[in-house]
Amino acid sequence: MSTATTTPQRDAAQQEDTRHTRRFGLPVATALVMGNIIGGGIFLLPASVAPYGTISLVAFGVLTLGAIALALVFGRLAHRLPRTGGPYVYARAAFGDFAGFLAAWSYWITAWVSNAALAVAAVGYLDVLVPVHASKPAAIAAALAFQWLPALANLAGTRYVGAVQIVATVLKFVPLILVAVGGLFFFDSANLGPFHPSGGSALGAVSASAAILLFSYLGVESAAVSAGEVRDPRRNVGRATVLGTLGAAAVYLLGTLSVFGTVAHDELVTSTAPFSDATNAMFGGSWGGTVVACMAMVSILGALNGWTLLSAQAPYAAARDGLFPKVFTVKRRGVPTAGVLVTVVLASLLTVYNYTAGTKGVFEILVLVTTFTATVPYLLSTAAQIYFLLSGQSEKVSRARLARDGVLAVAAFGFSLWLVAGSGYAAVYQGVLFLFVGVLVYAWMAARKQRAAAQGVNPGAGA
């Protein structure tokens, strides 16, 4: 009786979900990677690394090579394990539940803290157009709006996430490429300043400038995390990851080089809007600040849209296996709705705390922590690839590509270790504390899973 009455309702719900669900193709997956790598940071990066001189471009190059190696490793891993969850799936397959949980937990922390940081950065650009910083309640309301608008787009379904991501990526890359490429025609080598102004160790200068740039490359794993929502993931995830990383790297390098060559070094060191200054130098007038502010807000909204989806995917994958609370398995219209809501609420609370506390110190430390917490799943993923290669699991390793895959895995692992070192002692200390809190959560969830298994119950069922 109950089956006959509920089946039509279930079928209607499935049809409704299908109508709002659409698997990502290669263009959307690539846009997701590029949009998540390039957020609001690019608009400040040239001024941030200017004190180190043009040697910072070397750091850019090293970081780009490391990020591409990492992207290739994620592509190979996604080919072998094309499931939603990315680093969580790889770490768990190689090292078991605890490693998988640490990957999901640390990635989740990275996502919602980064969302709070991006929202606050967006308010800074909005202030160029509307003086919201003059009122603390107005600033808080604006920051929350920047977080909840992408969350609502995610709750509407994956087809809307993809549409927003494509539009945001196009809108932000048109003006960025205009500055990055157009600036080369106004390039003046006299503006570059010294190659290495500090006079210390060149390697130290590269590492110091790289530490500032580390956060800018987070997001190379975006397509792998959402592999379950990508069409033909064995083929498209790897391609999207590499194409998205290369596209982001090209914009970073060309944009920074153009700004270096159009804005005098002494001015760039103290600039708070380097792309605006470059636009003014190229075309004259003072309208550059308004244009760049609009570009930055579009860029950040696109990044928030993608990161909101990713922030729900890792806990969703872990919850299906009983390693996260079952509420994270709730999924409608192709999107883990509970994960989106919990993430945006936590990011909102952190944002409100940042504004009401009246200090930037705590929040800045938390942002640095995201660099460390992001490297935990990177290290576990690259270690998983090395494990698959060394263990001789023929069903997971292409023998013809063994040497190449091995070199890439070791390079990506070394790059991830460099990210940890670059995040600084304070960030590592705080990040380890976050991980230890996760250990307590794992103990609770593992106990529940064991108890459910003893009773013959699937802990992820019923979601």
Coordinates of C-alpha atoms in Angstrom, one line a residue:
M1 CA 0.0 0.0 0.0
S2 CA 2.6 2.5 1.0
T3 CA 4.8 1.7 -1.9
A4 CA 2.0 2.3 -4.4
T5 CA 1.3 5.7 -2.9
T6 CA 4.8 6.9 -2.5
T7 CA 6.3 5.8 -5.8
P8 CA 4.6 8.5 -7.9
Q9 CA 5.8 11.1 -5.4
R10 CA 9.3 9.7 -5.5
D11 CA 9.2 9.7 -9.3
A12 CA 8.0 13.3 -9.4
A13 CA 10.8 14.3 -7.0
Q14 CA 13.4 12.6 -9.2
Q15 CA 12.0 14.3 -12.3
E16 CA 12.2 17.6 -10.5
D17 CA 15.8 16.9 -9.5
T18 CA 16.7 15.9 -13.0
R19 CA 15.2 19.1 -14.4
H20 CA 17.5 21.2 -12.2
T21 CA 20.5 18.9 -12.5
R22 CA 23.0 19.0 -15.3
R23 CA 26.4 17.3 -15.5
F24 CA 29.3 19.6 -16.2
G25 CA 31.0 19.3 -19.6
L26 CA 34.6 20.2 -20.3
P27 CA 34.0 24.0 -20.7
V28 CA 32.1 24.3 -17.4
A29 CA 34.6 22.1 -15.5
T30 CA 37.5 24.2 -16.9
A31 CA 35.6 27.4 -15.8
L32 CA 35.1 25.9 -12.4
V33 CA 38.9 25.3 -12.0
M34 CA 39.9 28.7 -13.4
G35 CA 37.2 30.5 -11.4
N36 CA 38.2 28.9 -8.1
I37 CA 41.9 29.5 -8.6
I38 CA 41.4 33.1 -9.7
G39 CA 39.4 34.9 -7.0
G40 CA 40.0 38.4 -5.8
G41 CA 43.7 37.9 -5.0
I42 CA 44.9 38.7 -8.5
F43 CA 43.9 42.3 -8.1
L44 CA 46.3 42.7 -5.2
L45 CA 49.1 40.3 -6.1
P46 CA 51.4 42.7 -8.1
A47 CA 51.6 45.2 -5.3
S48 CA 52.0 42.4 -2.7
V49 CA 55.1 41.0 -4.4
A50 CA 56.5 44.3 -5.7
P51 CA 58.8 44.8 -2.6
Y52 CA 60.7 41.6 -3.6
G53 CA 61.4 43.0 -7.1
T54 CA 61.0 41.3 -10.4
I55 CA 62.6 38.1 -8.9
S56 CA 59.0 37.4 -7.7
L57 CA 58.2 36.5 -11.3
V58 CA 60.6 33.5 -10.8
A59 CA 58.5 32.5 -7.8
F60 CA 55.4 32.7 -10.1
G61 CA 57.1 30.4 -12.5
V62 CA 58.1 27.8 -9.9
L63 CA 54.6 27.9 -8.4
T64 CA 53.1 27.4 -11.8
L65 CA 55.2 24.4 -12.6
G66 CA 54.3 22.9 -9.2
A67 CA 50.6 23.6 -9.7
I68 CA 50.7 22.0 -13.1
A69 CA 52.3 18.9 -11.7
L70 CA 49.7 18.8 -9.0
A71 CA 47.0 19.3 -11.7
L72 CA 48.3 16.3 -13.7
V73 CA 48.4 14.1 -10.6
F74 CA 44.8 15.0 -9.8
G75 CA 43.9 14.2 -13.4
R76 CA 45.5 10.7 -13.2
L77 CA 43.8 10.1 -9.8
A78 CA 40.4 11.1 -11.2
H79 CA 40.9 8.8 -14.2
R80 CA 41.3 5.9 -11.8
L81 CA 38.7 6.9 -9.2
P82 CA 36.2 9.2 -11.0
R83 CA 33.9 9.8 -8.0
T84 CA 32.8 13.0 -6.1
G85 CA 35.1 13.8 -3.2
G86 CA 38.5 14.2 -4.9
P87 CA 41.2 14.1 -2.3
Y88 CA 39.0 12.3 0.2
V89 CA 38.3 9.5 -2.3
Y90 CA 42.0 9.1 -3.1
A91 CA 43.3 9.2 0.4
R92 CA 40.7 6.8 1.7
A93 CA 41.3 4.3 -1.2
A94 CA 45.0 4.3 -0.4
F95 CA 45.3 4.6 3.3
G96 CA 41.9 3.9 4.8
D97 CA 39.1 5.8 6.6
F98 CA 41.2 8.0 8.9
A99 CA 43.3 9.4 6.1
G100 CA 40.2 10.0 4.0
F101 CA 38.5 11.8 6.9
L102 CA 41.5 14.1 7.4
A103 CA 41.5 15.0 3.7
A104 CA 37.7 15.8 3.8
W105 CA 37.9 17.6 7.1
S106 CA 40.9 19.8 6.2
Y107 CA 39.5 20.6 2.8
W108 CA 36.1 21.5 4.3
I109 CA 37.9 23.9 6.7
T110 CA 39.8 25.5 3.8
A111 CA 36.6 26.0 1.9
W112 CA 34.4 27.8 4.4
V113 CA 37.2 29.9 5.9
S114 CA 38.2 30.9 2.3
N115 CA 34.6 31.9 1.6
A116 CA 34.6 34.2 4.5
A117 CA 37.8 35.8 3.4
L118 CA 36.6 36.2 -0.2
A119 CA 33.4 37.9 1.0
V120 CA 35.3 40.4 3.1
A121 CA 37.6 41.1 0.2
A122 CA 34.6 41.7 -2.0
V123 CA 33.2 44.3 0.4
G124 CA 36.5 46.2 0.1
Y125 CA 36.0 46.5 -3.7
L126 CA 32.3 47.4 -3.2
D127 CA 33.4 50.2 -1.0
V128 CA 35.0 51.9 -4.1
L129 CA 31.5 52.2 -5.5
V130 CA 29.4 52.6 -2.4
P131 CA 31.0 53.7 1.0
V132 CA 29.7 50.6 2.9
H133 CA 32.7 50.7 5.3
A134 CA 31.3 53.9 6.8
S135 CA 28.8 51.7 8.6
K136 CA 29.7 48.4 10.2
P137 CA 26.2 47.0 9.9
A138 CA 26.2 47.9 6.2
A139 CA 29.6 46.2 5.7
I140 CA 28.4 43.0 7.5
A141 CA 25.2 43.0 5.4
A142 CA 27.2 43.3 2.2
A143 CA 29.6 40.6 3.2
L144 CA 26.7 38.2 4.0
A145 CA 25.0 39.0 0.7
F146 CA 28.2 38.1 -1.2
Q147 CA 28.2 34.7 0.6
W148 CA 24.5 33.9 0.3
L149 CA 23.9 34.8 -3.3
P150 CA 26.3 32.1 -4.5
A151 CA 24.8 29.7 -1.9
L152 CA 21.3 30.3 -3.3
A153 CA 22.6 29.7 -6.9
N154 CA 24.0 26.3 -5.6
L155 CA 20.7 25.4 -3.9
A156 CA 18.9 26.0 -7.2
G157 CA 20.8 23.1 -8.8
T158 CA 24.0 22.2 -10.6
R159 CA 22.7 23.5 -13.9
Y160 CA 22.5 27.0 -12.4
V161 CA 26.0 26.6 -10.7
G162 CA 27.4 25.9 -14.2
A163 CA 25.6 28.8 -15.8
V164 CA 26.8 31.2 -13.1
Q165 CA 30.3 29.9 -13.3
I166 CA 30.5 30.3 -17.1
V167 CA 29.1 33.9 -17.0
A168 CA 31.3 35.0 -14.1
T169 CA 34.4 33.5 -15.8
V170 CA 33.7 35.2 -19.1
L171 CA 32.9 38.6 -17.5
K172 CA 36.0 38.7 -15.4
F173 CA 38.5 37.3 -17.9
V174 CA 37.6 39.8 -20.7
P175 CA 38.8 42.8 -18.7
L176 CA 41.6 40.9 -17.1
I177 CA 43.0 39.8 -20.4
L178 CA 42.6 43.3 -21.7
V179 CA 44.9 44.6 -19.0
A180 CA 47.2 41.6 -19.1
V181 CA 47.7 41.8 -22.9
G182 CA 47.0 45.5 -23.5
G183 CA 49.5 46.4 -20.8
L184 CA 52.3 44.8 -22.9
F185 CA 51.8 47.6 -25.5
F186 CA 52.4 50.2 -22.9
F187 CA 55.2 48.3 -21.3
D188 CA 58.2 50.4 -20.1
S189 CA 61.2 48.5 -18.7
A190 CA 62.1 51.6 -16.6
N191 CA 59.1 50.9 -14.4
L192 CA 60.3 47.4 -13.4
G193 CA 62.7 48.5 -10.7
P194 CA 65.5 46.3 -9.3
F195 CA 65.5 42.6 -9.9
H196 CA 66.4 41.7 -6.3
P197 CA 66.2 44.9 -4.1
S198 CA 66.8 43.3 -0.7
G199 CA 70.3 42.2 -1.5
G200 CA 70.0 39.0 0.5
S201 CA 69.7 35.4 -0.7
A202 CA 68.0 35.0 -4.1
L203 CA 66.5 31.7 -3.0
G204 CA 65.2 33.4 0.2
A205 CA 63.6 36.1 -1.9
V206 CA 61.9 33.6 -4.2
S207 CA 60.6 31.6 -1.2
A208 CA 59.4 34.8 0.6
S209 CA 57.5 36.1 -2.4
A210 CA 56.2 32.5 -3.1
A211 CA 54.7 32.5 0.4
I212 CA 52.5 35.4 -0.5
L213 CA 51.5 33.8 -3.8
L214 CA 50.7 30.3 -2.3
F215 CA 47.0 31.1 -1.7
S216 CA 46.5 32.2 -5.2
Y217 CA 46.9 28.7 -6.6
L218 CA 44.5 26.9 -4.3
G219 CA 41.7 25.3 -6.4
V220 CA 43.6 23.1 -8.9
E221 CA 41.6 20.2 -7.4
S222 CA 38.2 21.7 -8.2
A223 CA 37.2 19.4 -11.0
A224 CA 38.4 16.3 -9.2
V225 CA 36.3 17.2 -6.1
S226 CA 33.2 17.5 -8.3
A227 CA 34.1 14.5 -10.5
G228 CA 30.7 12.9 -9.9
E229 CA 29.0 15.9 -11.5
V230 CA 31.3 16.0 -14.6
R231 CA 30.4 14.2 -17.8
D232 CA 32.9 11.5 -18.7
P233 CA 35.1 12.3 -15.7
R234 CA 37.9 9.9 -16.6
R235 CA 38.4 12.0 -19.7
N236 CA 37.3 15.5 -18.8
V237 CA 38.5 16.0 -15.2
G238 CA 42.2 15.7 -16.1
R239 CA 41.8 17.9 -19.1
A240 CA 39.8 20.6 -17.2
T241 CA 42.3 20.6 -14.4
V242 CA 45.3 21.1 -16.6
L243 CA 43.5 23.6 -18.9
G244 CA 42.1 25.6 -16.0
T245 CA 45.5 25.7 -14.2
L246 CA 47.3 26.8 -17.4
G247 CA 44.7 29.5 -18.1
A248 CA 44.9 30.8 -14.5
A249 CA 48.7 30.8 -14.7
A250 CA 48.8 32.7 -18.0
V251 CA 46.5 35.4 -16.5
Y252 CA 48.6 35.6 -13.3
L253 CA 51.9 35.9 -15.1
L254 CA 50.8 38.3 -17.9
G255 CA 48.8 40.4 -15.5
T256 CA 51.6 40.8 -13.0
L257 CA 54.2 41.5 -15.8
S258 CA 51.9 44.1 -17.4
V259 CA 51.3 45.9 -14.1
F260 CA 55.1 45.8 -13.3
G261 CA 55.8 47.4 -16.7
T262 CA 53.1 50.1 -16.6
V263 CA 53.3 51.3 -13.0
A264 CA 56.5 52.7 -11.6
H265 CA 58.1 50.4 -9.0
D266 CA 58.1 53.0 -6.2
E267 CA 54.4 53.6 -6.7
L268 CA 53.5 50.0 -7.0
V269 CA 55.1 49.1 -3.7
T270 CA 52.5 51.4 -1.9
S271 CA 49.6 50.8 -4.2
T272 CA 46.3 49.4 -2.9
A273 CA 44.8 49.0 -6.3
P274 CA 47.6 48.0 -8.8
F275 CA 45.3 47.0 -11.7
S276 CA 43.5 50.3 -11.3
D277 CA 46.8 52.2 -11.4
A278 CA 47.8 50.2 -14.5
T279 CA 44.5 51.1 -16.2
N280 CA 45.0 54.8 -15.4
A281 CA 48.6 54.6 -16.8
M282 CA 47.4 52.9 -20.0
F283 CA 44.4 55.0 -20.8
G284 CA 44.6 58.1 -18.6
G285 CA 41.8 59.4 -16.3
S286 CA 40.7 58.0 -13.0
W287 CA 38.0 55.7 -14.0
G288 CA 40.2 52.6 -13.7
G289 CA 39.3 52.2 -10.0
T290 CA 35.6 51.8 -10.7
V291 CA 36.2 49.3 -13.5
V292 CA 38.6 47.2 -11.5
A293 CA 36.2 47.2 -8.5
C294 CA 33.5 45.8 -10.7
M295 CA 35.9 43.2 -12.2
A296 CA 37.0 42.2 -8.7
M297 CA 33.4 41.7 -7.4
V298 CA 32.5 39.6 -10.5
S299 CA 35.7 37.6 -10.0
I300 CA 35.0 37.0 -6.3
L301 CA 31.4 36.1 -6.9
G302 CA 32.5 33.5 -9.4
A303 CA 35.0 32.1 -7.0
L304 CA 32.5 32.0 -4.2
N305 CA 30.0 30.2 -6.5
G306 CA 32.5 27.4 -7.2
W307 CA 33.9 27.2 -3.7
T308 CA 30.4 26.9 -2.2
L309 CA 29.8 23.8 -4.3
L310 CA 33.2 22.3 -3.5
S311 CA 32.7 23.0 0.2
A312 CA 29.7 20.7 0.2
Q313 CA 31.2 17.9 -2.0
A314 CA 34.0 16.6 0.3
P315 CA 31.8 16.2 3.4
Y316 CA 29.1 14.7 1.2
A317 CA 31.5 12.0 0.0
A318 CA 32.7 11.3 3.5
A319 CA 29.1 11.2 4.9
R320 CA 28.1 8.6 2.4
D321 CA 30.8 6.4 4.0
G322 CA 29.7 7.2 7.6
L323 CA 32.7 9.4 8.3
F324 CA 30.8 12.7 8.5
P325 CA 27.3 13.3 10.0
K326 CA 24.5 11.8 7.9
V327 CA 23.0 15.2 7.3
F328 CA 25.7 16.0 4.8
T329 CA 24.3 13.3 2.5
V330 CA 21.1 15.3 1.9
K331 CA 21.2 16.1 -1.8
R332 CA 18.6 17.8 -4.0
R333 CA 18.9 19.0 -7.6
G334 CA 22.4 17.5 -7.8
V335 CA 23.7 19.6 -4.9
P336 CA 24.4 18.5 -1.3
T337 CA 22.0 21.1 0.2
A338 CA 22.8 20.5 3.9
G339 CA 26.5 20.9 3.2
V340 CA 25.9 24.2 1.4
L341 CA 23.8 25.5 4.2
V342 CA 26.1 24.4 7.0
T343 CA 29.1 25.8 5.2
V344 CA 27.5 29.2 4.4
V345 CA 26.3 29.5 8.0
L346 CA 29.8 28.9 9.4
A347 CA 31.4 31.3 6.9
S348 CA 28.7 33.9 7.8
L349 CA 29.4 33.5 11.6
L350 CA 33.1 33.9 11.0
T351 CA 32.5 37.0 8.9
V352 CA 30.4 38.6 11.5
Y353 CA 33.0 37.8 14.1
N354 CA 35.7 39.4 12.0
Y355 CA 33.8 42.7 11.7
T356 CA 32.6 42.8 15.4
A357 CA 35.9 41.8 16.9
G358 CA 37.4 45.0 15.5
T359 CA 40.8 43.4 14.7
K360 CA 42.2 41.8 11.5
G361 CA 44.8 39.7 13.3
V362 CA 42.7 36.7 14.1
F363 CA 41.1 36.6 10.7
E364 CA 44.4 37.0 8.9
I365 CA 45.8 34.0 10.8
L366 CA 42.7 32.0 9.9
V367 CA 43.2 32.9 6.2
L368 CA 46.8 31.7 6.5
V369 CA 45.6 28.5 8.1
T370 CA 43.7 27.8 4.8
T371 CA 47.0 27.5 3.0
F372 CA 48.1 24.9 5.4
T373 CA 44.8 23.0 5.6
A374 CA 44.6 22.9 1.8
T375 CA 48.0 21.2 1.6
V376 CA 46.9 18.3 3.8
P377 CA 44.6 16.8 1.1
Y378 CA 47.2 17.7 -1.5
L379 CA 49.9 15.8 0.4
L380 CA 47.6 12.8 1.0
S381 CA 46.5 12.8 -2.6
T382 CA 50.0 12.8 -4.0
A383 CA 51.1 10.2 -1.4
A384 CA 48.1 8.1 -2.6
Q385 CA 49.4 8.3 -6.2
I386 CA 52.9 7.3 -5.0
Y387 CA 51.3 4.4 -3.1
F388 CA 49.4 3.2 -6.1
L389 CA 52.6 3.3 -8.2
L390 CA 54.8 1.5 -5.7
S391 CA 52.3 -1.1 -4.7
G392 CA 52.0 -2.3 -8.2
Q393 CA 48.2 -2.2 -8.4
S394 CA 47.8 -2.9 -12.0
E395 CA 44.1 -1.9 -12.1
K396 CA 45.0 1.6 -10.9
V397 CA 48.3 2.2 -12.6
S398 CA 49.1 2.5 -16.3
R399 CA 52.4 0.6 -16.7
A400 CA 53.2 2.5 -19.9
R401 CA 53.0 5.8 -17.9
L402 CA 54.7 4.5 -14.8
A403 CA 57.9 6.6 -15.0
R404 CA 56.0 9.8 -16.0
D405 CA 53.4 9.3 -13.3
G406 CA 56.1 8.7 -10.7
V407 CA 58.1 11.8 -11.5
L408 CA 54.9 13.9 -11.4
A409 CA 53.8 12.5 -8.1
V410 CA 57.1 13.1 -6.4
A411 CA 57.2 16.7 -7.9
A412 CA 53.6 17.4 -6.7
F413 CA 54.4 16.0 -3.2
G414 CA 57.5 18.3 -3.0
F415 CA 55.4 21.2 -4.1
S416 CA 52.8 20.5 -1.4
L417 CA 55.5 20.4 1.2
W418 CA 56.8 23.7 0.0
L419 CA 53.2 25.1 0.4
V420 CA 53.3 23.9 4.1
A421 CA 56.6 25.6 4.7
G422 CA 55.5 28.8 3.0
S423 CA 52.3 29.1 5.1
G424 CA 54.5 29.9 8.2
Y425 CA 54.9 28.6 11.7
A426 CA 51.8 30.3 13.2
A427 CA 49.6 29.0 10.4
V428 CA 50.9 25.4 10.8
Y429 CA 50.4 25.6 14.5
Q430 CA 46.8 26.8 14.2
G431 CA 46.1 24.4 11.4
V432 CA 47.3 21.4 13.5
L433 CA 44.9 22.4 16.2
F434 CA 42.1 22.4 13.6
L435 CA 43.1 18.9 12.6
F436 CA 43.2 17.7 16.2
V437 CA 39.6 18.9 16.6
G438 CA 38.8 16.8 13.6
V439 CA 40.4 13.7 15.2
L440 CA 37.8 14.0 18.0
V441 CA 35.0 14.2 15.4
Y442 CA 36.4 11.2 13.6
A443 CA 36.5 9.2 16.9
W444 CA 32.8 9.9 17.4
M445 CA 31.8 9.1 13.8
A446 CA 34.0 5.9 13.7
A447 CA 32.4 4.7 16.9
R448 CA 29.0 5.2 15.4
K449 CA 29.9 3.5 12.2
Q450 CA 31.3 0.5 14.1
R451 CA 28.2 0.2 16.2
A452 CA 26.0 0.4 13.2
A453 CA 28.0 -2.2 11.4
A454 CA 27.7 -4.5 14.4
Q455 CA 24.0 -4.1 14.2
G456 CA 23.9 -4.7 10.5
V457 CA 22.9 -1.1 9.6
N458 CA 24.4 0.9 6.8
P459 CA 25.4 4.3 8.4
G460 CA 24.9 6.2 5.2
A461 CA 21.6 4.7 4.3
G462 CA 18.4 6.6 4.3
A463 CA 19.9 9.9 3.1

